[in-house]
CSV table of C-alpha atoms in Angstrom, one decimal:
chain,number,residue,atom,x,y,z
N,1,MET,CA,-106.6,1.9,-52.2
N,2,ASP,CA,-107.2,4.2,-54.9
N,3,TRP,CA,-106.8,8.1,-53.4
N,4,ASP,CA,-106.5,11.3,-55.1
N,5,LEU,CA,-103.0,12.7,-53.7
N,6,SER,CA,-102.5,15.1,-56.2
N,7,ALA,CA,-103.1,18.0,-54.4
N,8,GLN,CA,-100.9,16.5,-51.5
N,9,PRO,CA,-97.4,17.4,-50.9
N,10,PRO,CA,-94.5,14.8,-52.6
N,11,ILE,CA,-93.2,13.7,-49.5
N,12,VAL,CA,-97.2,12.7,-48.6
N,13,GLN,CA,-97.3,11.1,-51.7
N,14,GLN,CA,-94.6,8.9,-51.1
N,15,ALA,CA,-95.3,7.5,-47.6
N,16,VAL,CA,-98.4,6.7,-48.7
N,17,GLY,CA,-97.1,4.9,-51.6
N,18,TYR,CA,-95.0,2.9,-49.2
N,19,LEU,CA,-97.9,2.1,-47.2
N,20,GLU,CA,-99.6,1.1,-50.3
N,21,GLN,CA,-96.9,-1.5,-51.1
N,22,ALA,CA,-96.5,-2.7,-47.4
N,23,TYR,CA,-100.4,-3.0,-47.3
N,24,ALA,CA,-100.2,-5.6,-50.9
N,25,LEU,CA,-97.6,-7.2,-49.0
N,26,ALA,CA,-99.2,-8.0,-45.6
N,27,LEU,CA,-102.2,-9.3,-47.7
N,28,SER,CA,-100.0,-11.9,-50.3
N,29,TRP,CA,-98.6,-12.9,-47.1
N,30,LEU,CA,-102.0,-13.5,-45.6
N,31,VAL,CA,-102.7,-16.1,-48.1
N,32,SER,CA,-99.4,-17.4,-49.4
N,33,PRO,CA,-98.4,-20.9,-48.2
N,34,ALA,CA,-94.9,-20.1,-48.7
N,35,ALA,CA,-95.3,-17.5,-46.3
N,36,TRP,CA,-97.0,-19.7,-43.8
N,37,SER,CA,-94.8,-22.2,-43.6
N,38,GLN,CA,-91.6,-19.8,-43.2
N,39,PHE,CA,-93.2,-18.3,-40.1
N,40,ALA,CA,-93.8,-21.8,-38.7
N,41,VAL,CA,-90.5,-22.8,-39.7
N,42,LEU,CA,-89.0,-19.1,-37.9
N,43,LEU,CA,-91.6,-20.3,-34.9
N,44,ALA,CA,-90.3,-24.0,-34.4
N,45,ALA,CA,-86.7,-22.9,-35.3
N,46,PHE,CA,-87.0,-20.2,-32.2
N,47,LEU,CA,-88.5,-23.4,-29.9
N,48,LEU,CA,-85.9,-25.7,-31.2
N,49,ALA,CA,-83.1,-23.5,-29.9
N,50,LEU,CA,-85.0,-22.6,-26.4
N,51,VAL,CA,-85.1,-26.2,-25.9
N,52,ILE,CA,-81.7,-27.0,-26.9
N,53,THR,CA,-80.0,-23.8,-24.8
N,54,ARG,CA,-82.2,-25.0,-21.5
N,55,ARG,CA,-80.5,-28.1,-21.8
N,56,LEU,CA,-76.9,-27.2,-22.5
N,57,ARG,CA,-76.5,-24.7,-20.5
N,58,LYS,CA,-76.8,-26.4,-17.1
N,59,THR,CA,-74.3,-28.7,-18.2
N,60,LEU,CA,-71.5,-26.2,-20.1
N,61,THR,CA,-72.1,-24.1,-16.9
N,62,GLY,CA,-70.9,-26.6,-14.7
N,63,TRP,CA,-68.4,-27.5,-16.7
N,64,LEU,CA,-66.9,-24.1,-17.4
N,65,THR,CA,-67.2,-23.3,-13.8
N,66,PRO,CA,-63.4,-22.9,-12.8
N,67,LYS,CA,-62.2,-23.9,-9.3
N,68,GLU,CA,-62.6,-21.0,-6.4
N,69,GLY,CA,-59.2,-18.7,-6.3
N,70,ALA,CA,-57.8,-20.4,-9.5
N,71,THR,CA,-56.2,-17.4,-11.7
N,72,ASP,CA,-54.2,-19.3,-15.1
N,73,ILE,CA,-55.4,-18.8,-18.4
N,74,PHE,CA,-57.5,-21.6,-18.5
N,75,ALA,CA,-59.5,-20.2,-15.8
N,76,SER,CA,-60.1,-16.9,-17.6
N,77,ALA,CA,-60.9,-18.7,-20.8
N,78,ARG,CA,-63.8,-20.8,-19.0
N,79,ARG,CA,-65.0,-17.4,-16.9
N,80,PHE,CA,-65.1,-15.6,-20.4
N,81,LEU,CA,-66.9,-18.3,-22.1
N,82,LEU,CA,-69.3,-18.5,-19.2
N,83,LEU,CA,-70.2,-15.0,-19.8
N,84,CYS,CA,-71.2,-16.0,-23.7
N,85,LEU,CA,-73.4,-18.6,-22.8
N,86,PRO,CA,-76.3,-15.7,-23.3
N,87,LEU,CA,-75.2,-16.4,-27.1
N,88,LEU,CA,-76.3,-19.8,-27.0
N,89,LEU,CA,-80.3,-19.3,-27.9
N,90,PRO,CA,-79.7,-16.7,-30.8
N,91,ILE,CA,-76.9,-18.7,-32.2
N,92,PHE,CA,-79.1,-21.9,-32.2
N,93,ALA,CA,-82.0,-20.3,-33.3
N,94,TYR,CA,-80.4,-18.9,-36.4
N,95,ALA,CA,-78.2,-22.3,-37.6
N,96,LEU,CA,-81.5,-23.8,-37.3
N,97,THR,CA,-83.2,-20.8,-39.2
N,98,ALA,CA,-80.6,-21.5,-42.1
N,99,ILE,CA,-81.2,-25.1,-42.1
N,100,GLY,CA,-85.2,-24.1,-42.6
N,101,GLU,CA,-84.3,-21.8,-45.3
N,102,GLU,CA,-82.7,-24.1,-47.3
N,103,ILE,CA,-85.9,-26.1,-47.1
N,104,ILE,CA,-88.0,-23.5,-47.6
N,105,ARG,CA,-86.1,-22.3,-50.5
N,106,SER,CA,-86.3,-26.0,-52.6
N,107,VAL,CA,-89.7,-26.0,-52.1
N,108,PHE,CA,-91.2,-22.8,-52.7
N,109,GLY,CA,-88.4,-21.3,-54.6
N,110,SER,CA,-88.7,-17.7,-52.1
N,111,GLY,CA,-87.8,-17.4,-48.3
N,112,ASP,CA,-87.3,-13.7,-47.8
N,113,ILE,CA,-89.4,-13.8,-44.7
N,114,ILE,CA,-87.1,-16.9,-43.1
N,115,ALA,CA,-84.4,-14.8,-44.8
N,116,PHE,CA,-85.4,-11.7,-42.5
N,117,GLY,CA,-85.8,-13.6,-39.2
N,118,LYS,CA,-82.7,-15.3,-39.6
N,119,ARG,CA,-81.0,-11.6,-39.5
N,120,VAL,CA,-83.1,-10.3,-37.0
N,121,PHE,CA,-81.5,-13.3,-35.1
N,122,LEU,CA,-78.4,-11.9,-35.6
N,123,PHE,CA,-79.7,-8.6,-34.3
N,124,LEU,CA,-80.7,-10.2,-31.2
N,125,ALA,CA,-77.2,-11.7,-30.6
N,126,ALA,CA,-75.5,-8.3,-31.3
N,127,ARG,CA,-77.8,-7.2,-28.7
N,128,ILE,CA,-77.0,-9.7,-25.7
N,129,LEU,CA,-73.1,-9.0,-26.8
N,130,VAL,CA,-73.3,-5.3,-26.2
N,131,ARG,CA,-75.5,-5.2,-23.1
N,132,GLU,CA,-74.5,-8.6,-21.2
N,133,ILE,CA,-70.8,-9.5,-22.2
N,134,VAL,CA,-69.2,-6.6,-23.4
N,135,ALA,CA,-67.9,-4.7,-20.0
N,136,ASP,CA,-65.0,-2.4,-21.3
N,137,PRO,CA,-66.8,1.0,-21.9
N,138,PHE,CA,-65.0,2.5,-25.0
N,139,LEU,CA,-66.5,-1.6,-26.3
N,140,LYS,CA,-69.4,-0.8,-25.1
N,141,LEU,CA,-70.1,2.9,-26.3
N,142,LEU,CA,-68.9,1.3,-29.3
N,143,GLY,CA,-71.5,-1.8,-29.9
N,144,ARG,CA,-74.0,0.7,-28.7
N,145,TYR,CA,-74.0,3.5,-31.0
N,146,VAL,CA,-72.3,1.7,-34.3
N,147,LEU,CA,-72.8,-2.4,-33.7
N,148,LEU,CA,-76.2,-2.2,-33.0
N,149,PRO,CA,-77.1,0.5,-35.8
N,150,VAL,CA,-75.8,-1.3,-38.4
N,151,MET,CA,-76.9,-4.6,-37.3
N,152,ALA,CA,-80.5,-2.9,-37.4
N,153,VAL,CA,-80.3,-1.5,-40.9
N,154,TYR,CA,-78.7,-5.1,-42.0
N,155,ALA,CA,-82.0,-6.8,-40.3
N,156,VAL,CA,-84.4,-4.8,-42.6
N,157,GLY,CA,-82.2,-5.4,-45.6
N,158,LEU,CA,-81.3,-1.9,-46.4
N,159,LEU,CA,-77.3,-2.5,-45.6
N,160,ASP,CA,-76.0,-2.9,-49.0
N,161,PRO,CA,-78.1,0.4,-50.3
N,162,LEU,CA,-76.9,2.4,-48.2
N,163,SER,CA,-73.3,0.8,-48.6
N,164,GLN,CA,-73.8,1.7,-52.2
N,165,PHE,CA,-74.4,5.3,-51.2
N,166,LEU,CA,-71.7,6.1,-49.2
N,167,ASN,CA,-69.4,4.8,-51.2
N,168,GLU,CA,-70.9,6.8,-54.4
N,169,THR,CA,-70.7,10.1,-51.7
N,170,THR,CA,-66.8,11.3,-52.1
N,171,VAL,CA,-65.0,13.6,-50.0
N,172,ASN,CA,-62.0,15.7,-51.6
N,173,LEU,CA,-58.8,17.4,-49.3
N,174,GLY,CA,-56.8,18.5,-51.6
N,175,ASN,CA,-55.0,15.4,-53.6
N,176,ILE,CA,-57.1,12.9,-51.0
N,177,SER,CA,-60.5,11.8,-52.3
N,178,PHE,CA,-61.9,9.3,-50.4
N,179,SER,CA,-65.7,8.1,-49.8
N,180,ILE,CA,-68.1,8.9,-46.8
N,181,MET,CA,-67.4,5.2,-46.3
N,182,ALA,CA,-64.0,4.9,-46.3
N,183,LEU,CA,-64.2,7.5,-43.8
N,184,LEU,CA,-66.7,6.3,-41.5
N,185,ARG,CA,-64.9,2.8,-42.1
N,186,GLY,CA,-61.5,4.5,-41.1
N,187,VAL,CA,-62.8,6.1,-37.9
N,188,ILE,CA,-64.3,3.0,-36.7
N,189,ALA,CA,-61.3,0.9,-37.4
N,190,GLY,CA,-59.0,3.7,-36.0
N,191,ALA,CA,-61.2,3.4,-32.4
N,192,LEU,CA,-60.6,0.0,-32.5
N,193,LEU,CA,-57.3,-0.2,-33.2
N,194,PHE,CA,-56.0,2.1,-30.7
N,195,TRP,CA,-58.3,0.8,-28.2
N,196,PHE,CA,-56.5,-2.6,-29.1
N,197,GLY,CA,-52.9,-0.8,-29.4
N,198,ARG,CA,-53.7,0.9,-25.7
N,199,TRP,CA,-54.9,-2.9,-24.2
N,200,SER,CA,-51.7,-4.4,-25.7
N,201,ASN,CA,-49.3,-1.7,-24.4
N,202,ASP,CA,-50.7,-2.0,-21.4
N,203,GLN,CA,-50.0,-6.0,-21.3
N,204,SER,CA,-46.7,-5.7,-22.7
N,205,ALA,CA,-45.8,-2.7,-20.5
N,206,ALA,CA,-47.1,-5.1,-17.1
N,207,TYR,CA,-45.1,-8.2,-18.3
N,208,ILE,CA,-42.0,-6.0,-19.4
N,209,ASN,CA,-42.2,-4.4,-16.2
N,210,LYS,CA,-42.2,-8.2,-13.9
N,211,GLN,CA,-38.5,-9.0,-15.5
N,212,GLU,CA,-37.2,-8.3,-12.3
N,213,GLU,CA,-33.3,-9.6,-13.7
N,214,MET,CA,-33.1,-6.2,-16.1
N,215,ARG,CA,-32.3,-2.9,-15.2
N,216,PRO,CA,-34.9,-0.7,-14.3
N,217,ALA,CA,-34.1,2.0,-17.4
N,218,THR,CA,-33.6,-0.8,-19.7
N,219,ARG,CA,-37.5,-1.9,-18.8
N,220,GLN,CA,-38.7,1.5,-19.3
N,221,LEU,CA,-36.7,1.8,-22.8
N,222,ALA,CA,-38.3,-1.6,-23.8
N,223,ALA,CA,-41.8,-0.7,-22.7
N,224,LYS,CA,-41.1,3.1,-24.5
N,225,ALA,CA,-39.8,0.8,-27.8
N,226,ALA,CA,-42.9,-1.6,-27.7
N,227,GLU,CA,-45.3,1.2,-27.2
N,228,VAL,CA,-43.8,2.9,-30.6
N,229,VAL,CA,-44.3,-0.5,-32.8
N,230,ILE,CA,-47.6,-1.4,-31.3
N,231,PHE,CA,-49.5,2.2,-32.4
N,232,GLY,CA,-46.9,2.1,-35.5
N,233,VAL,CA,-48.2,-0.6,-36.6
N,234,ALA,CA,-52.0,0.5,-35.7
N,235,PHE,CA,-51.4,3.7,-37.7
N,236,PHE,CA,-50.1,1.9,-40.8
N,237,LEU,CA,-53.0,-0.8,-40.4
N,238,LEU,CA,-55.6,2.6,-40.6
N,239,MET,CA,-53.7,4.3,-43.5
N,240,ASN,CA,-54.2,1.1,-45.2
N,241,ILE,CA,-57.3,0.6,-43.9
N,242,MET,CA,-59.1,4.0,-45.4
N,243,GLY,CA,-57.4,3.4,-48.3
N,244,VAL,CA,-55.0,6.5,-48.3
N,245,PRO,CA,-51.5,6.1,-50.1
N,246,LEU,CA,-48.4,6.7,-47.5
N,247,THR,CA,-47.0,8.6,-50.3
N,248,SER,CA,-49.5,11.6,-49.7
N,249,LEU,CA,-48.4,11.8,-46.4
N,250,ALA,CA,-45.1,13.0,-47.8
N,251,VAL,CA,-46.0,17.1,-47.9
N,252,LEU,CA,-47.5,16.3,-43.9
N,253,GLY,CA,-44.1,14.8,-43.3
N,254,GLY,CA,-42.1,17.6,-44.7
N,255,ALA,CA,-44.3,20.1,-42.9
N,256,ILE,CA,-43.8,18.3,-39.7
N,257,GLY,CA,-40.2,18.4,-40.5
N,258,VAL,CA,-40.2,22.3,-41.1
N,259,GLY,CA,-42.1,22.8,-37.6
N,260,LEU,CA,-39.4,20.8,-36.2
N,261,GLY,CA,-36.5,22.8,-37.3
N,262,PHE,CA,-38.6,25.9,-35.9
N,263,GLY,CA,-40.9,25.6,-33.1
N,264,LEU,CA,-40.4,22.7,-32.1
N,265,GLN,CA,-37.0,21.6,-31.7
N,266,LYS,CA,-37.5,22.4,-27.8
N,267,ILE,CA,-40.2,19.2,-27.9
N,268,ALA,CA,-37.3,17.0,-30.7
N,269,ALA,CA,-34.2,18.0,-28.1
N,270,ASN,CA,-36.4,16.6,-24.5
N,271,TYR,CA,-38.1,13.6,-27.1
N,272,ILE,CA,-34.4,12.8,-28.1
N,273,SER,CA,-32.8,13.5,-24.4
N,274,GLY,CA,-35.1,11.4,-23.0
N,275,VAL,CA,-34.4,8.4,-25.5
N,276,ILE,CA,-30.5,8.8,-24.2
N,277,LEU,CA,-31.5,9.0,-20.8
N,278,LEU,CA,-33.3,5.3,-20.8
N,279,LEU,CA,-30.4,4.4,-23.0
N,280,GLU,CA,-27.8,5.3,-20.6
N,281,GLY,CA,-30.0,4.5,-17.4
N,282,GLN,CA,-28.8,7.6,-15.2
N,283,ALA,CA,-31.8,8.2,-14.3
N,284,THR,CA,-35.0,6.4,-13.4
N,285,ILE,CA,-38.4,5.8,-11.8
N,286,GLY,CA,-37.4,5.8,-8.1
N,287,ASP,CA,-34.2,7.6,-7.7
N,288,TYR,CA,-33.5,10.8,-5.8
N,289,VAL,CA,-32.4,13.4,-7.7
N,290,GLU,CA,-31.1,17.0,-6.9
N,291,LEU,CA,-30.8,19.3,-10.0
N,292,ASP,CA,-27.7,21.8,-10.3
N,293,ASN,CA,-30.1,24.9,-9.4
N,294,GLY,CA,-30.8,22.7,-6.0
N,295,GLU,CA,-34.4,21.5,-6.9
N,296,ALA,CA,-34.6,17.8,-5.2
N,297,GLY,CA,-37.1,15.2,-5.3
N,298,THR,CA,-37.7,11.5,-6.6
N,299,ILE,CA,-38.6,10.4,-10.4
N,300,VAL,CA,-42.0,9.1,-9.7
N,301,GLN,CA,-43.0,9.6,-13.6
N,302,THR,CA,-40.9,9.8,-16.9
N,303,THR,CA,-42.9,10.9,-20.3
N,304,ALA,CA,-41.3,11.7,-24.1
N,305,ARG,CA,-40.7,15.3,-22.6
N,306,ALA,CA,-40.0,15.6,-19.2
N,307,MET,CA,-39.5,13.5,-15.7
N,308,ILE,CA,-41.4,14.3,-13.0
N,309,LEU,CA,-40.2,14.8,-9.6
N,310,GLU,CA,-42.0,14.5,-6.0
N,311,THR,CA,-40.5,15.9,-3.7
N,312,PHE,CA,-40.8,15.7,0.4
N,313,ASP,CA,-43.5,17.8,0.9
N,314,GLY,CA,-45.9,16.2,-2.2
N,315,ARG,CA,-45.5,19.2,-4.5
N,316,TRP,CA,-44.6,17.6,-8.2
N,317,ILE,CA,-41.5,19.3,-10.7
N,318,VAL,CA,-41.9,18.5,-13.9
N,319,VAL,CA,-38.2,19.2,-15.6
N,320,PRO,CA,-37.4,18.8,-19.2
N,321,ASN,CA,-35.5,15.5,-20.0
N,322,GLU,CA,-33.2,18.1,-21.8
N,323,ASP,CA,-32.2,19.5,-17.9
N,324,PHE,CA,-30.7,15.8,-17.6
N,325,ILE,CA,-28.5,15.7,-20.2
N,326,THR,CA,-27.3,19.6,-20.4
N,327,THR,CA,-26.7,20.3,-16.4
N,328,ARG,CA,-25.3,19.0,-13.3
N,329,VAL,CA,-27.7,16.5,-11.5
N,330,ILE,CA,-27.3,14.6,-8.4
N,331,ASN,CA,-28.5,10.7,-8.3
N,332,TYR,CA,-28.6,9.7,-4.7
N,333,SER,CA,-30.1,6.6,-5.7
N,334,ASP,CA,-29.5,5.3,-8.9
N,335,GLN,CA,-31.7,2.0,-8.0
N,336,GLY,CA,-30.4,0.8,-5.5
N,337,SER,CA,-27.0,1.3,-4.7
N,338,ALA,CA,-25.5,2.5,-1.2
N,339,ASN,CA,-25.1,5.7,-0.1
N,340,ARG,CA,-22.8,6.4,2.8
N,341,LEU,CA,-24.5,9.4,5.1
N,342,GLU,CA,-22.8,11.0,8.5
N,343,VAL,CA,-24.3,12.5,11.7
N,344,GLY,CA,-21.9,14.7,14.4
N,345,PHE,CA,-22.3,14.1,18.0
N,346,SER,CA,-20.2,15.3,20.8
N,347,VAL,CA,-19.0,14.4,24.6
N,348,SER,CA,-17.4,16.3,26.9
N,349,TYR,CA,-13.8,16.7,28.0
N,350,ASP,CA,-14.0,14.4,31.2
N,351,THR,CA,-14.5,11.7,28.5
N,352,ASP,CA,-12.2,9.2,28.1
N,353,ILE,CA,-12.1,9.6,24.2
N,354,ASN,CA,-10.3,6.5,23.2
N,355,LEU,CA,-13.6,4.6,24.0
N,356,ILE,CA,-15.9,6.5,21.7
N,357,PRO,CA,-15.0,4.5,18.7
N,358,ASP,CA,-15.7,1.2,20.0
N,359,ILE,CA,-18.6,2.2,21.6
N,360,ILE,CA,-20.3,4.3,18.9
N,361,ALA,CA,-19.7,1.8,16.0
N,362,GLU,CA,-21.0,-1.2,17.9
N,363,ALA,CA,-24.5,0.3,18.6
N,364,VAL,CA,-24.9,1.9,14.8
N,365,ALA,CA,-24.2,-1.3,13.2
N,366,LYS,CA,-27.3,-2.7,15.1
N,367,HIS,CA,-29.6,-0.6,13.0
N,368,PRO,CA,-31.0,-2.9,10.6
N,369,GLY,CA,-30.5,-0.4,7.7
N,370,VAL,CA,-26.8,0.0,8.3
N,371,LEU,CA,-24.9,-1.9,6.2
N,372,ASP,CA,-21.3,-3.9,6.2
N,373,GLU,CA,-20.2,-3.3,2.8
N,374,PRO,CA,-18.6,-1.4,1.4
N,375,GLU,CA,-17.5,-0.3,4.8
N,376,PRO,CA,-18.8,-1.4,8.3
N,377,PRO,CA,-19.6,2.0,10.4
N,378,ASP,CA,-16.8,4.5,11.3
N,379,VAL,CA,-16.3,7.1,14.0
N,380,GLU,CA,-13.8,9.6,13.5
N,381,LEU,CA,-12.7,12.4,15.6
N,382,ARG,CA,-13.4,16.0,13.7
N,383,GLY,CA,-12.2,18.5,16.4
N,384,PHE,CA,-12.3,20.3,20.0
N,385,GLY,CA,-15.6,22.6,20.4
N,386,ASP,CA,-15.9,25.2,22.4
N,387,SER,CA,-17.9,23.1,24.6
N,388,GLY,CA,-16.7,19.4,24.1
N,389,ILE,CA,-15.2,16.9,21.7
N,390,ASP,CA,-16.8,16.8,18.1
N,391,PHE,CA,-17.4,13.2,16.6
N,392,GLY,CA,-18.9,11.9,13.2
N,393,VAL,CA,-19.9,8.6,12.5
N,394,GLU,CA,-20.3,7.4,8.8
N,395,PHE,CA,-22.0,4.8,7.9
N,396,TRP,CA,-23.5,3.2,4.7
N,397,VAL,CA,-27.1,2.5,3.9
N,398,ASN,CA,-29.4,1.6,0.7
N,399,GLY,CA,-31.3,4.8,0.0
N,400,ILE,CA,-31.8,7.9,1.4
N,401,ASP,CA,-32.2,9.7,4.2
N,402,ASP,CA,-36.2,10.8,3.6
N,403,GLY,CA,-39.3,10.9,5.5
N,404,GLN,CA,-39.8,7.2,4.9
N,405,ASN,CA,-36.3,5.8,5.9
N,406,LYS,CA,-35.4,8.0,8.8
N,407,TYR,CA,-31.6,6.7,9.2
N,408,ALA,CA,-30.1,10.3,10.2
N,409,SER,CA,-32.8,10.3,13.4
N,410,ASP,CA,-32.5,6.9,14.1
N,411,VAL,CA,-29.0,7.0,14.4
N,412,LEU,CA,-28.8,9.4,16.4
N,413,PHE,CA,-30.7,7.9,19.0
N,414,LEU,CA,-28.7,4.6,19.0
N,415,ILE,CA,-25.9,7.0,20.2
N,416,TRP,CA,-27.7,9.0,22.7
N,417,ASN,CA,-28.9,5.0,24.2
N,418,ALA,CA,-24.8,4.2,23.8
N,419,LEU,CA,-23.7,7.2,25.7
N,420,LYS,CA,-26.2,7.2,28.5
N,421,GLU,CA,-25.8,3.7,29.0
N,422,HIS,CA,-21.7,4.1,29.2
N,423,ASN,CA,-22.7,7.4,31.5
N,424,ILE,CA,-20.7,10.0,29.3
N,425,GLU,CA,-21.4,13.2,29.3
N,426,ILE,CA,-23.0,14.9,26.4
N,427,PRO,CA,-22.1,18.6,26.8
N,428,TYR,CA,-24.1,21.7,26.6
N,429,PRO,CA,-23.1,25.1,25.8
N,430,ARG,CA,-21.2,26.6,28.8
N,431,ARG,CA,-19.8,30.1,29.5
N,432,VAL,CA,-18.0,32.0,31.9
N,433,ILE,CA,-18.8,35.5,32.9
N,434,GLU,CA,-16.0,37.4,34.7
N,435,MET,CA,-16.8,40.1,36.3
N,436,ARG,CA,-14.4,43.2,36.8
N,437,ASN,CA,-14.9,46.0,39.2
N,438,THR,CA,-14.3,48.9,37.8
N,439,PRO,CA,-12.5,51.9,39.7
N,440,GLU,CA,-14.7,54.8,41.0
N,441,ALA,CA,-13.5,58.0,40.0
């Protein structure tokens, strides 16, 4: 084709040049025995891989399918391998094509077409991996917008030129210089590292929380320490992958130090207070605490900066960790320690009060939540009131008297029923009104 394109824009001339090259390449393939041989090898490799896959897949499915309800590590591994069975076809096709490529190159001395086909099989394997095997939303997104485009560029043979271009293009930020390739590599590696760090942190936290022989505070401290180690290692690996020397971070470290000394000192104080609380175990998740300002609630979450309390009415109170160190905090729970509660009641003056302690103590002891240790229920005479004789019963329970544990209400029911059973009157307020006649004037 001999066209006069001198009057056309340069981009049109360049596009036509590429079309002419493609046309010439297609003509050479049509008349070249080596090209036809490579196409034939590709087709034969694909068909043979298809036959092998169909025969193997049924056998492997039966062998890999775990027993129903199995949850051990081997069952999980077999389920994962079952998910990977769709990869058999492109993997076998790639392997057979690689064998065919060696034969073709030894006979004809070239194998560009079959090498292209081999890369296409790899692209198909990556596509199956992203669409059918990967279930995590983040990894699926990364595969769709990073892995598949990279494999597509690799399949058409442009990965090396593109990599060279990105390596030669540099970006300078002060005394730090890095290439576009290093930046892209850092973004991709950082995403993978921190995803893996999050997954590892979840697994380690789940394992630590299962260790019931450890105190809750110790478990939290171990989980926080594991989190710091995991993400610290991920950060240093990322810096190494990006080629950023750690000495270049000295200026950043100095700036952070100055910030902590001025504007961030409260954050630093809360973080250090949180570490102290974990080490000492003064308050942990599940404890019911009352602060010095009267606010009270159950600790439902701990963070590096604060603890979150949930009140009986469902409100969340965010309390800085420093307040637990510098102010008075009453801990009613202490994760399982017994608490002493007291309820009061009255009987009429006609009652033989010497019978009351035994009757009420026996009745209260029937409650399943009332403990015999450190002391059984104890009934004490409190005083002589206007309408009746006042008593108080003290008893020990695990936990506190809240919406879930209605200890006080249950004990009052037991007291009422016990008094009624023994025909003991519960007084009600009485008043005597004296009427006096005033003398007539």
